[in-house]
């Protein structure tokens, strides 16, 4: 069953107005995509759609050391489905799509061939982020929480994000990062 969606018009990015872009996160247990309206400053004006589809990337990498052909096929099918949704929003320029992968792709012995297969099949250029970048992105995502709870932004806070393949920790003291680290410890590794 397909849900009905109202899809807003997408102004061209060059006219100084807001434009629509997509971000894809390929994690250990799922591929997620957010489509958002981006303001002139590059910030999210509003989130339009969030999609999630389970895939066993981490299971393959953390048990066999590589991503299986079957899982590669599943990933490509999911990404093609996501591309159909992007097309509904008028996202056809690859420059308006950011796709990242974390530990399940980063640690796979066949990570480069996986990225190549994804690119050939979909045109999506998958960026594999290292641990430091993953922690930075987690910190940026946490800013949404701090915006909703300003008292946390000035307190001492230990923030933990436990994923399928890794855990990111950072300690904030009065809004400043005092410590951050990424650990190869996630729900699939345990």
N, CA and C atoms as an extended XYZ file, in Angstrom:
570
Properties=species:S:1:pos:R:3:atomname:S:1:resname:S:1:resid:I:1 pbc="F F F"
N         0.838       -1.163        0.000 N   UNK     1
C         0.000        0.000        0.000 CA  UNK     1
C         0.892        1.237        0.000 C   UNK     1
N         0.623        2.180       -0.918 N   UNK     2
C         1.412        3.389       -1.038 CA  UNK     2
C         0.682        4.530       -0.362 C   UNK     2
N         1.407        5.304        0.434 N   UNK     3
C         0.764        6.419        1.103 CA  UNK     3
C         0.763        7.630        0.186 C   UNK     3
N        -0.277        8.447        0.284 N   UNK     4
C        -0.383        9.655       -0.525 CA  UNK     4
C         0.546       10.718        0.034 C   UNK     4
N         1.198       11.447       -0.866 N   UNK     5
C         2.119       12.494       -0.443 CA  UNK     5
C         1.850       13.747       -1.261 C   UNK     5
N         1.973       14.881       -0.630 N   UNK     6
C         1.928       16.147       -1.339 CA  UNK     6
C         3.366       16.578       -1.522 C   UNK     6
N         3.754       16.773       -2.758 N   UNK     7
C         5.143       17.089       -3.052 CA  UNK     7
C         5.247       18.552       -3.468 C   UNK     7
N         5.980       19.368       -2.690 N   UNK     8
C         6.087       20.787       -3.012 CA  UNK     8
C         6.946       21.022       -4.242 C   UNK     8
N         6.728       22.147       -4.871 N   UNK     9
C         7.561       22.548       -5.995 CA  UNK     9
C         8.966       22.827       -5.479 C   UNK     9
N         9.966       22.524       -6.292 N   UNK    10
C        11.351       22.758       -5.896 CA  UNK    10
C        11.934       23.897       -6.712 C   UNK    10
N        12.158       25.066       -6.105 N   UNK    11
C        12.795       26.142       -6.840 CA  UNK    11
C        14.205       25.752       -7.228 C   UNK    11
N        14.726       26.360       -8.266 N   UNK    12
C        16.092       26.024       -8.668 CA  UNK    12
C        17.057       26.599       -7.648 C   UNK    12
N        18.149       25.848       -7.338 N   UNK    13
C        19.071       26.295       -6.301 CA  UNK    13
C        19.755       27.617       -6.617 C   UNK    13
N        19.821       27.992       -7.871 N   UNK    14
C        20.539       29.200       -8.248 CA  UNK    14
C        19.748       30.474       -8.065 C   UNK    14
N        18.463       30.414       -7.752 N   UNK    15
C        17.668       31.632       -7.679 CA  UNK    15
C        17.673       32.270       -6.283 C   UNK    15
N        18.491       31.771       -5.383 N   UNK    16
C        18.587       32.342       -4.042 CA  UNK    16
C        17.489       31.869       -3.109 C   UNK    16
N        16.562       31.102       -3.637 N   UNK    17
C        15.460       30.599       -2.817 CA  UNK    17
C        15.853       29.263       -2.202 C   UNK    17
N        14.921       28.724       -1.448 N   UNK    18
C        15.142       27.405       -0.875 CA  UNK    18
C        15.151       26.367       -1.994 C   UNK    18
N        15.849       25.258       -1.760 N   UNK    19
C        15.826       24.142       -2.705 CA  UNK    19
C        15.707       22.837       -1.932 C   UNK    19
N        15.432       21.775       -2.637 N   UNK    20
C        15.203       20.482       -2.012 CA  UNK    20
C        16.399       19.579       -2.273 C   UNK    20
N        16.847       18.875       -1.238 N   UNK    21
C        17.999       17.977       -1.349 CA  UNK    21
C        17.716       16.706       -0.549 C   UNK    21
N        18.542       15.694       -0.795 N   UNK    22
C        18.392       14.411       -0.100 CA  UNK    22
C        19.706       14.027        0.569 C   UNK    22
N        19.577       13.377        1.720 N   UNK    23
C        20.724       12.812        2.425 CA  UNK    23
C        20.420       11.342        2.664 C   UNK    23
N        21.378       10.491        2.291 N   UNK    24
C        21.235        9.047        2.457 CA  UNK    24
C        22.309        8.573        3.424 C   UNK    24
N        21.884        7.795        4.417 N   UNK    25
C        22.801        7.228        5.410 CA  UNK    25
C        22.724        5.716        5.291 C   UNK    25
N        23.848        5.116        4.926 N   UNK    26
C        23.921        3.664        4.792 CA  UNK    26
C        24.598        3.134        6.045 C   UNK    26
N        23.805        2.613        6.967 N   UNK    27
C        24.321        2.134        8.238 CA  UNK    27
C        24.394        0.623        8.295 C   UNK    27
N        24.687        0.105        9.461 N   UNK    28
C        24.879       -1.336        9.650 CA  UNK    28
C        23.586       -2.126        9.543 C   UNK    28
N        22.456       -1.498        9.874 N   UNK    29
C        21.187       -2.230        9.882 CA  UNK    29
C        20.160       -1.696        8.897 C   UNK    29
N        20.385       -0.498        8.370 N   UNK    30
C        19.377        0.098        7.489 CA  UNK    30
C        19.986        1.172        6.601 C   UNK    30
N        19.264        1.448        5.532 N   UNK    31
C        19.560        2.599        4.689 CA  UNK    31
C        18.434        3.594        4.946 C   UNK    31
N        18.826        4.827        5.264 N   UNK    32
C        17.848        5.866        5.574 CA  UNK    32
C        18.015        7.017        4.596 C   UNK    32
N        16.916        7.675        4.293 N   UNK    33
C        16.989        8.867        3.452 CA  UNK    33
C        16.059        9.929        4.016 C   UNK    33
N        16.587       11.134        4.141 N   UNK    34
C        15.785       12.300        4.480 CA  UNK    34
C        15.788       13.227        3.279 C   UNK    34
N        14.623       13.748        2.954 N   UNK    35
C        14.498       14.778        1.926 CA  UNK    35
C        14.073       16.034        2.657 C   UNK    35
N        14.768       17.128        2.372 N   UNK    36
C        14.501       18.360        3.108 CA  UNK    36
C        14.594       19.564        2.193 C   UNK    36
N        13.918       20.602        2.631 N   UNK    37
C        14.019       21.895        1.978 CA  UNK    37
C        15.201       22.602        2.641 C   UNK    37
N        16.127       23.062        1.836 N   UNK    38
C        17.359       23.684        2.332 CA  UNK    38
C        17.262       25.196        2.128 C   UNK    38
N        17.596       25.963        3.174 N   UNK    39
C        17.530       27.421        3.044 CA  UNK    39
C        18.797       27.967        2.393 C   UNK    39
N        18.816       29.271        2.165 N   UNK    40
C        19.938       29.920        1.479 CA  UNK    40
C        21.268       29.689        2.184 C   UNK    40
N        21.241       29.568        3.513 N   UNK    41
C        22.464       29.370        4.274 CA  UNK    41
C        22.926       27.920        4.342 C   UNK    41
N        22.183       27.015        3.720 N   UNK    42
C        22.557       25.603        3.723 CA  UNK    42
C        21.956       24.808        4.860 C   UNK    42
N        21.117       25.444        5.683 N   UNK    43
C        20.469       24.747        6.789 CA  UNK    43
C        19.139       24.136        6.362 C   UNK    43
N        18.639       23.248        7.190 N   UNK    44
C        17.356       22.609        6.896 CA  UNK    44
C        16.229       23.566        7.267 C   UNK    44
N        15.449       23.965        6.270 N   UNK    45
C        14.281       24.805        6.525 CA  UNK    45
C        13.135       23.939        7.044 C   UNK    45
N        12.955       22.773        6.418 N   UNK    46
C        11.968       21.811        6.918 CA  UNK    46
C        12.214       20.458        6.281 C   UNK    46
N        11.998       19.431        7.080 N   UNK    47
C        12.133       18.054        6.608 CA  UNK    47
C        10.835       17.677        5.915 C   UNK    47
N        10.964       17.139        4.702 N   UNK    48
C         9.776       16.804        3.915 CA  UNK    48
C         9.414       15.330        3.994 C   UNK    48
N        10.431       14.486        4.084 N   UNK    49
C        10.151       13.050        4.090 CA  UNK    49
C        11.342       12.306        4.675 C   UNK    49
N        11.052       11.232        5.396 N   UNK    50
C        12.082       10.343        5.934 CA  UNK    50
C        11.697        8.914        5.569 C   UNK    50
N        12.647        8.193        4.987 N   UNK    51
C        12.426        6.804        4.601 CA  UNK    51
C        13.492        5.933        5.240 C   UNK    51
N        13.147        4.681        5.502 N   UNK    52
C        14.089        3.739        6.107 CA  UNK    52
C        13.780        2.350        5.584 C   UNK    52
N        14.837        1.627        5.201 N   UNK    53
C        14.673        0.252        4.743 CA  UNK    53
C        15.791       -0.585        5.356 C   UNK    53
N        15.433       -1.691        6.006 N   UNK    54
C        16.420       -2.564        6.640 CA  UNK    54
C        17.239       -3.322        5.593 C   UNK    54
N        18.539       -3.396        5.842 N   UNK    55
C        19.462       -4.201        5.034 CA  UNK    55
C        20.526       -4.786        5.972 C   UNK    55
N        21.063       -5.970        5.677 N   UNK    56
C        22.021       -6.622        6.588 CA  UNK    56
C        23.490       -6.287        6.321 C   UNK    56
N        23.803       -5.041        6.008 N   UNK    57
C        25.192       -4.669        5.722 CA  UNK    57
C        26.137       -5.034        6.866 C   UNK    57
N        25.783       -4.643        8.069 N   UNK    58
C        26.643       -4.911        9.215 CA  UNK    58
C        26.777       -6.389        9.492 C   UNK    58
N        25.697       -7.122        9.350 N   UNK    59
C        25.752       -8.565        9.588 CA  UNK    59
C        26.797       -9.201        8.676 C   UNK    59
N        26.793       -8.813        7.400 N   UNK    60
C        27.780       -9.337        6.459 CA  UNK    60
C        29.202       -8.954        6.872 C   UNK    60
N        29.415       -7.659        7.051 N   UNK    61
C        30.773       -7.166        7.334 CA  UNK    61
C        31.313       -7.686        8.649 C   UNK    61
N        30.501       -7.646        9.704 N   UNK    62
C        31.006       -7.996       11.027 CA  UNK    62
C        31.134       -9.501       11.243 C   UNK    62
N        30.492      -10.316       10.401 N   UNK    63
C        30.637      -11.774       10.550 CA  UNK    63
C        31.515      -12.389        9.464 C   UNK    63
N        31.459      -11.844        8.238 N   UNK    64
C        32.209      -12.431        7.113 CA  UNK    64
C        33.346      -11.552        6.614 C   UNK    64
N        33.367      -10.300        7.043 N   UNK    65
C        34.424       -9.389        6.615 CA  UNK    65
C        34.176       -8.732        5.275 C   UNK    65
N        33.062       -9.049        4.631 N   UNK    66
C        32.752       -8.470        3.323 CA  UNK    66
C        31.243       -8.438        3.112 C   UNK    66
N        30.818       -7.619        2.168 N   UNK    67
C        29.397       -7.481        1.848 CA  UNK    67
C        29.073       -8.500        0.756 C   UNK    67
N        28.058       -9.323        1.012 N   UNK    68
C        27.697      -10.380        0.056 CA  UNK    68
C        27.053       -9.793       -1.196 C   UNK    68
N        27.075      -10.577       -2.291 N   UNK    69
C        26.454      -10.151       -3.540 CA  UNK    69
C        24.953       -9.940       -3.341 C   UNK    69
N        24.335      -10.782       -2.536 N   UNK    70
C        22.904      -10.645       -2.272 CA  UNK    70
C        22.600       -9.320       -1.581 C   UNK    70
N        23.408       -8.965       -0.592 N   UNK    71
C        23.200       -7.707        0.125 CA  UNK    71
C        23.481       -6.514       -0.771 C   UNK    71
N        24.493       -6.619       -1.631 N   UNK    72
C        24.762       -5.543       -2.591 CA  UNK    72
C        23.529       -5.330       -3.463 C   UNK    72
N        22.934       -6.407       -3.931 N   UNK    73
C        21.724       -6.303       -4.742 CA  UNK    73
C        20.577       -5.653       -3.986 C   UNK    73
N        20.426       -6.014       -2.703 N   UNK    74
C        19.372       -5.416       -1.882 CA  UNK    74
C        19.604       -3.908       -1.724 C   UNK    74
N        20.861       -3.524       -1.489 N   UNK    75
C        21.189       -2.101       -1.327 CA  UNK    75
C        20.864       -1.322       -2.595 C   UNK    75
N        21.232       -1.874       -3.724 N   UNK    76
C        20.974       -1.201       -5.000 CA  UNK    76
C        19.462       -1.069       -5.226 C   UNK    76
N        18.697       -2.112       -4.918 N   UNK    77
C        17.237       -2.046       -5.072 CA  UNK    77
C        16.644       -0.955       -4.171 C   UNK    77
N        17.118       -0.863       -2.934 N   UNK    78
C        16.634        0.170       -2.012 CA  UNK    78
C        16.966        1.555       -2.563 C   UNK    78
N        18.214        1.732       -3.019 N   UNK    79
C        18.625        3.040       -3.538 CA  UNK    79
C        17.842        3.430       -4.781 C   UNK    79
N        17.529        2.467       -5.636 N   UNK    80
C        16.708        2.771       -6.818 CA  UNK    80
C        15.307        3.201       -6.396 C   UNK    80
N        14.769        2.558       -5.377 N   UNK    81
C        13.473        2.984       -4.843 CA  UNK    81
C        13.538        4.394       -4.281 C   UNK    81
N        14.619        4.692       -3.557 N   UNK    82
C        14.806        6.039       -3.027 CA  UNK    82
C        14.921        7.049       -4.169 C   UNK    82
N        15.597        6.663       -5.262 N   UNK    83
C        15.729        7.573       -6.404 CA  UNK    83
C        14.368        7.912       -7.008 C   UNK    83
N        13.461        6.953       -7.011 N   UNK    84
C        12.113        7.225       -7.522 CA  UNK    84
C        11.443        8.302       -6.678 C   UNK    84
N        11.607        8.217       -5.354 N   UNK    85
C        11.037        9.229       -4.463 CA  UNK    85
C        11.729       10.569       -4.691 C   UNK    85
N        13.064       10.557       -4.834 N   UNK    86
C        13.785       11.804       -5.109 CA  UNK    86
C        13.264       12.452       -6.385 C   UNK    86
N        13.003       11.637       -7.401 N   UNK    87
C        12.471       12.153       -8.661 CA  UNK    87
C        11.135       12.851       -8.479 C   UNK    87
N        10.302       12.339       -7.578 N   UNK    88
C         9.016       12.972       -7.291 CA  UNK    88
C         9.198       14.371       -6.716 C   UNK    88
N        10.304       14.585       -6.036 N   UNK    89
C        10.611       15.897       -5.470 CA  UNK    89
C        11.450       16.753       -6.415 C   UNK    89
N        11.743       16.244       -7.591 N   UNK    90
C        12.530       16.998       -8.551 CA  UNK    90
C        14.026       16.964       -8.291 C   UNK    90
N        14.473       16.013       -7.493 N   UNK    91
C        15.903       15.896       -7.202 CA  UNK    91
C        16.522       14.995       -8.267 C   UNK    91
N        17.108       15.609       -9.276 N   UNK    92
C        17.757       14.854      -10.356 CA  UNK    92
C        19.237       15.195      -10.459 C   UNK    92
N        19.658       16.290       -9.865 N   UNK    93
C        21.054       16.720       -9.878 CA  UNK    93
C        21.816       15.969       -8.792 C   UNK    93
N        22.875       15.210       -9.169 N   UNK    94
C        23.651       14.479       -8.148 CA  UNK    94
C        24.237       15.394       -7.067 C   UNK    94
N        24.398       16.669       -7.367 N   UNK    95
C        24.912       17.621       -6.391 CA  UNK    95
C        23.930       17.919       -5.269 C   UNK    95
N        22.689       17.468       -5.417 N   UNK    96
C        21.686       17.681       -4.381 CA  UNK    96
C        21.426       16.414       -3.574 C   UNK    96
N        22.344       15.441       -3.714 N   UNK    97
C        22.243       14.178       -2.969 CA  UNK    97
C        23.566       13.942       -2.249 C   UNK    97
N        23.516       13.774       -0.947 N   UNK    98
C        24.686       13.398       -0.160 CA  UNK    98
C        24.429       12.000        0.370 C   UNK    98
N        25.309       11.067        0.015 N   UNK    99
C        25.166        9.683        0.479 CA  UNK    99
C        26.418        9.296        1.246 C   UNK    99
N        26.224        8.838        2.481 N   UNK   100
C        27.346        8.448        3.330 CA  UNK   100
C        27.144        7.033        3.851 C   UNK   100
N        28.261        6.382        4.112 N   UNK   101
C        28.247        5.042        4.710 CA  UNK   101
C        29.190        5.046        5.899 C   UNK   101
N        28.898        4.189        6.861 N   UNK   102
C        29.679        4.151        8.093 CA  UNK   102
C        30.441        2.833        8.201 C   UNK   102
N        30.613        2.333        9.407 N   UNK   103
C        31.516        1.214        9.680 CA  UNK   103
C        31.239       -0.048        8.874 C   UNK   103
N        29.986       -0.338        8.574 N   UNK   104
C        29.677       -1.576        7.859 CA  UNK   104
C        30.236       -1.581        6.446 C   UNK   104
N        30.385       -0.428        5.844 N   UNK   105
C        31.024       -0.343        4.527 CA  UNK   105
C        32.515       -0.060        4.716 C   UNK   105
N        32.852        0.820        5.635 N   UNK   106
C        34.243        1.212        5.867 CA  UNK   106
C        35.127        0.001        6.164 C   UNK   106
N        34.606       -0.972        6.922 N   UNK   107
C        35.409       -2.120        7.337 CA  UNK   107
C        35.301       -3.323        6.401 C   UNK   107
N        34.471       -3.260        5.391 N   UNK   108
C        34.300       -4.395        4.478 CA  UNK   108
C        35.502       -4.522        3.546 C   UNK   108
N        35.972       -5.745        3.358 N   UNK   109
C        37.112       -5.990        2.469 CA  UNK   109
C        36.807       -5.568        1.030 C   UNK   109
N        35.543       -5.604        0.650 N   UNK   110
C        35.148       -5.244       -0.707 CA  UNK   110
C        34.445       -3.882       -0.764 C   UNK   110
N        34.836       -2.965        0.106 N   UNK   111
C        34.198       -1.646        0.180 CA  UNK   111
C        34.308       -0.894       -1.144 C   UNK   111
N        35.476       -0.920       -1.771 N   UNK   112
C        35.648       -0.180       -3.026 CA  UNK   112
C        34.777       -0.744       -4.141 C   UNK   112
N        34.727       -2.064       -4.261 N   UNK   113
C        33.886       -2.641       -5.312 CA  UNK   113
C        32.402       -2.413       -4.994 C   UNK   113
N        32.041       -2.411       -3.723 N   UNK   114
C        30.666       -2.099       -3.327 CA  UNK   114
C        30.293       -0.687       -3.776 C   UNK   114
N        31.159        0.281       -3.482 N   UNK   115
C        30.913        1.671       -3.883 CA  UNK   115
C        30.804        1.779       -5.398 C   UNK   115
N        31.680        1.075       -6.115 N   UNK   116
C        31.638        1.090       -7.587 CA  UNK   116
C        30.313        0.527       -8.097 C   UNK   116
N        29.885       -0.595       -7.542 N   UNK   117
C        28.622       -1.215       -7.974 CA  UNK   117
C        27.444       -0.277       -7.728 C   UNK   117
N        27.444        0.380       -6.573 N   UNK   118
C        26.375        1.331       -6.261 CA  UNK   118
C        26.382        2.472       -7.273 C   UNK   118
N        27.560        3.006       -7.570 N   UNK   119
C        27.651        4.137       -8.494 CA  UNK   119
C        27.210        3.750       -9.909 C   UNK   119
N        27.683        2.613      -10.392 N   UNK   120
C        27.330        2.165      -11.751 CA  UNK   120
C        25.818        1.933      -11.861 C   UNK   120
N        25.228        1.336      -10.843 N   UNK   121
C        23.806        0.989      -10.894 CA  UNK   121
C        22.882        2.190      -10.659 C   UNK   121
N        23.342        3.170       -9.871 N   UNK   122
C        22.434        4.248       -9.463 CA  UNK   122
C        22.935        5.659       -9.773 C   UNK   122
N        24.233        5.813       -9.999 N   UNK   123
C        24.792        7.152      -10.165 CA  UNK   123
C        25.028        7.859       -8.842 C   UNK   123
N        24.782        7.178       -7.742 N   UNK   124
C        24.981        7.767       -6.406 CA  UNK   124
C        26.424        7.540       -5.983 C   UNK   124
N        27.101        8.636       -5.672 N   UNK   125
C        28.489        8.583       -5.229 CA  UNK   125
C        28.500        8.466       -3.711 C   UNK   125
N        28.774        7.281       -3.229 N   UNK   126
C        28.730        6.977       -1.803 CA  UNK   126
C        30.051        7.367       -1.146 C   UNK   126
N        29.972        8.230       -0.144 N   UNK   127
C        31.150        8.660        0.611 CA  UNK   127
C        31.231        7.828        1.883 C   UNK   127
N        32.361        7.179        2.096 N   UNK   128
C        32.565        6.400        3.317 CA  UNK   128
C        33.229        7.319        4.335 C   UNK   128
N        32.560        7.543        5.460 N   UNK   129
C        33.080        8.470        6.466 CA  UNK   129
C        33.922        7.723        7.493 C   UNK   129
N        34.979        8.388        7.948 N   UNK   130
C        35.819        7.789        8.991 CA  UNK   130
C        35.195        8.050       10.361 C   UNK   130
N        35.832        7.507       11.391 N   UNK   131
C        35.266        7.604       12.737 CA  UNK   131
C        35.125        9.046       13.204 C   UNK   131
N        36.127        9.873       12.911 N   UNK   132
C        36.085       11.267       13.354 CA  UNK   132
C        34.929       12.012       12.691 C   UNK   132
N        34.732       11.797       11.404 N   UNK   133
C        33.629       12.450       10.702 CA  UNK   133
C        32.284       11.929       11.198 C   UNK   133
N        32.217       10.644       11.499 N   UNK   134
C        30.977       10.071       12.023 CA  UNK   134
C        30.626       10.715       13.365 C   UNK   134
N        31.616       10.917       14.217 N   UNK   135
C        31.376       11.569       15.500 CA  UNK   135
C        30.951       13.018       15.294 C   UNK   135
N        31.585       13.713       14.346 N   UNK   136
C        31.213       15.103       14.058 CA  UNK   136
C        29.761       15.190       13.581 C   UNK   136
N        29.373       14.278       12.694 N   UNK   137
C        28.003       14.276       12.183 CA  UNK   137
C        26.996       13.966       13.297 C   UNK   137
N        27.376       13.066       14.204 N   UNK   138
C        26.518       12.767       15.352 CA  UNK   138
C        26.347       14.007       16.225 C   UNK   138
N        27.439       14.725       16.443 N   UNK   139
C        27.392       15.962       17.226 CA  UNK   139
C        26.453       16.977       16.569 C   UNK   139
N        26.556       17.122       15.239 N   UNK   140
C        25.681       18.067       14.535 CA  UNK   140
C        24.208       17.657       14.675 C   UNK   140
N        23.945       16.364       14.599 N   UNK   141
C        22.571       15.877       14.762 CA  UNK   141
C        22.063       16.163       16.176 C   UNK   141
N        22.952       16.084       17.144 N   UNK   142
C        22.555       16.347       18.533 CA  UNK   142
C        22.161       17.802       18.750 C   UNK   142
N        22.603       18.672       17.871 N   UNK   143
C        22.262       20.090       18.015 CA  UNK   143
C        20.753       20.320       17.946 C   UNK   143
N        20.038       19.452       17.220 N   UNK   144
C        18.576       19.544       17.183 CA  UNK   144
C        17.991       19.326       18.582 C   UNK   144
N        18.555       18.368       19.305 N   UNK   145
C        18.092       18.096       20.671 CA  UNK   145
C        18.382       19.298       21.559 C   UNK   145
N        19.580       19.835       21.424 N   UNK   146
C        19.964       20.970       22.267 CA  UNK   146
C        19.130       22.208       21.952 C   UNK   146
N        18.713       22.356       20.688 N   UNK   147
C        17.866       23.487       20.323 CA  UNK   147
C        16.501       23.383       21.011 C   UNK   147
N        16.011       22.159       21.162 N   UNK   148
C        14.711       21.946       21.816 CA  UNK   148
C        14.818       22.022       23.334 C   UNK   148
N        16.005       21.751       23.865 N   UNK   149
C        16.216       21.756       25.320 CA  UNK   149
C        17.448       22.617       25.625 C   UNK   149
N        17.286       23.938       25.586 N   UNK   150
C        18.432       24.840       25.757 CA  UNK   150
C        19.181       24.671       27.073 C   UNK   150
N        18.503       24.178       28.114 N   UNK   151
C        19.182       23.977       29.392 CA  UNK   151
C        20.270       22.911       29.266 C   UNK   151
N        20.084       21.944       28.369 N   UNK   152
C        21.112       20.922       28.139 CA  UNK   152
C        22.353       21.504       27.470 C   UNK   152
N        22.154       22.491       26.612 N   UNK   153
C        23.271       23.069       25.862 CA  UNK   153
C        24.306       23.713       26.782 C   UNK   153
N        23.909       24.132       27.970 N   UNK   154
C        24.843       24.781       28.895 CA  UNK   154
C        25.203       23.903       30.093 C   UNK   154
N        24.763       22.664       30.083 N   UNK   155
C        25.045       21.748       31.188 CA  UNK   155
C        26.208       20.834       30.824 C   UNK   155
N        26.596       19.989       31.761 N   UNK   156
C        27.551       18.922       31.472 CA  UNK   156
C        26.726       17.730       30.992 C   UNK   156
N        26.965       17.298       29.756 N   UNK   157
C        26.153       16.257       29.138 CA  UNK   157
C        27.053       15.218       28.477 C   UNK   157
N        26.783       13.951       28.744 N   UNK   158
C        27.443       12.862       28.035 CA  UNK   158
C        26.449       12.355       27.006 C   UNK   158
N        26.817       12.448       25.747 N   UNK   159
C        25.936       12.059       24.656 CA  UNK   159
C        26.493       10.785       24.030 C   UNK   159
N        25.651        9.753       23.889 N   UNK   160
C        26.067        8.482       23.291 CA  UNK   160
C        25.109        8.121       22.169 C   UNK   160
N        25.667        7.734       21.040 N   UNK   161
C        24.866        7.248       19.926 CA  UNK   161
C        25.349        5.839       19.646 C   UNK   161
N        24.499        4.859       19.907 N   UNK   162
C        24.868        3.466       19.714 CA  UNK   162
C        24.242        2.997       18.417 C   UNK   162
N        25.099        2.638       17.469 N   UNK   163
C        24.639        2.130       16.185 CA  UNK   163
C        24.855        0.629       16.104 C   UNK   163
N        24.651        0.098       14.931 N   UNK   164
C        24.848       -1.330       14.719 CA  UNK   164
C        26.302       -1.741       14.762 C   UNK   164
N        27.200       -0.849       14.300 N   UNK   165
C        28.609       -1.203       14.225 CA  UNK   165
C        29.523       -0.398       15.114 C   UNK   165
N        29.068        0.761       15.555 N   UNK   166
C        29.936        1.595       16.385 CA  UNK   166
C        29.114        2.417       17.368 C   UNK   166
N        29.825        2.962       18.344 N   UNK   167
C        29.224        3.844       19.331 CA  UNK   167
C        30.048        5.118       19.369 C   UNK   167
N        29.363        6.255       19.261 N   UNK   168
C        30.016        7.552       19.347 CA  UNK   168
C        29.667        8.166       20.685 C   UNK   168
N        30.691        8.656       21.376 N   UNK   169
C        30.506        9.341       22.659 CA  UNK   169
C        31.117       10.727       22.571 C   UNK   169
N        30.434       11.687       23.150 N   UNK   170
C        31.083       12.969       23.377 CA  UNK   170
C        30.544       13.589       24.645 C   UNK   170
N        31.449       14.274       25.331 N   UNK   171
C        31.130       14.935       26.586 CA  UNK   171
C        31.133       16.432       26.338 C   UNK   171
N        30.028       17.066       26.700 N   UNK   172
C        29.928       18.523       26.587 CA  UNK   172
C        29.995       19.119       27.978 C   UNK   172
N        30.797       20.138       28.105 N   UNK   173
C        30.860       20.921       29.346 CA  UNK   173
C        30.494       22.354       28.986 C   UNK   173
N        29.347       22.790       29.486 N   UNK   174
C        28.821       24.116       29.196 CA  UNK   174
C        28.821       24.409       27.685 C   UNK   174
N        28.354       23.451       26.901 N   UNK   175
C        28.204       23.642       25.462 CA  UNK   175
C        29.438       23.393       24.626 C   UNK   175
N        30.564       23.089       25.255 N   UNK   176
C        31.809       22.843       24.514 CA  UNK   176
C        32.198       21.372       24.613 C   UNK   176
N        32.721       20.842       23.525 N   UNK   177
C        33.128       19.441       23.512 CA  UNK   177
C        34.404       19.291       24.332 C   UNK   177
N        34.343       18.502       25.390 N   UNK   178
C        35.502       18.236       26.232 CA  UNK   178
C        36.156       16.905       25.863 C   UNK   178
N        35.375       15.991       25.282 N   UNK   179
C        35.876       14.667       24.927 CA  UNK   179
C        34.977       14.100       23.840 C   UNK   179
N        35.593       13.403       22.892 N   UNK   180
C        34.797       12.653       21.916 CA  UNK   180
C        35.618       11.468       21.442 C   UNK   180
N        34.913       10.383       21.128 N   UNK   181
C        35.581        9.185       20.619 CA  UNK   181
C        34.550        8.281       19.965 C   UNK   181
N        35.063        7.430       19.085 N   UNK   182
C        34.228        6.427       18.431 CA  UNK   182
C        34.784        5.063       18.807 C   UNK   182
N        33.882        4.133       19.097 N   UNK   183
C        34.288        2.805       19.528 CA  UNK   183
C        33.683        1.752       18.599 C   UNK   183
N        34.457        0.721       18.303 N   UNK   184
C        33.945       -0.389       17.490 CA  UNK   184
C        33.110       -1.301       18.377 C   UNK   184
N        31.991       -0.783       18.792 N   UNK   185
C        31.069       -1.486       19.666 CA  UNK   185
C        29.669       -1.058       19.290 C   UNK   185
N        28.908       -1.978       18.761 N   UNK   186
C        27.544       -1.660       18.344 CA  UNK   186
C        26.637       -2.841       18.594 C   UNK   186
N        25.368       -2.660       18.325 N   UNK   187
C        24.391       -3.701       18.618 CA  UNK   187
C        24.641       -4.985       17.837 C   UNK   187
N        25.143       -4.866       16.605 N   UNK   188
C        25.429       -6.092       15.825 CA  UNK   188
C        26.731       -6.749       16.244 C   UNK   188
N        27.668       -5.979       16.758 N   UNK   189
C        28.947       -6.561       17.180 CA  UNK   189
C        28.820       -7.328       18.490 C   UNK   189
N        27.846       -6.953       19.312 N   UNK   190
C        27.673       -7.626       20.598 CA  UNK   190
C        26.952       -8.919       20.356 C   UNK   190
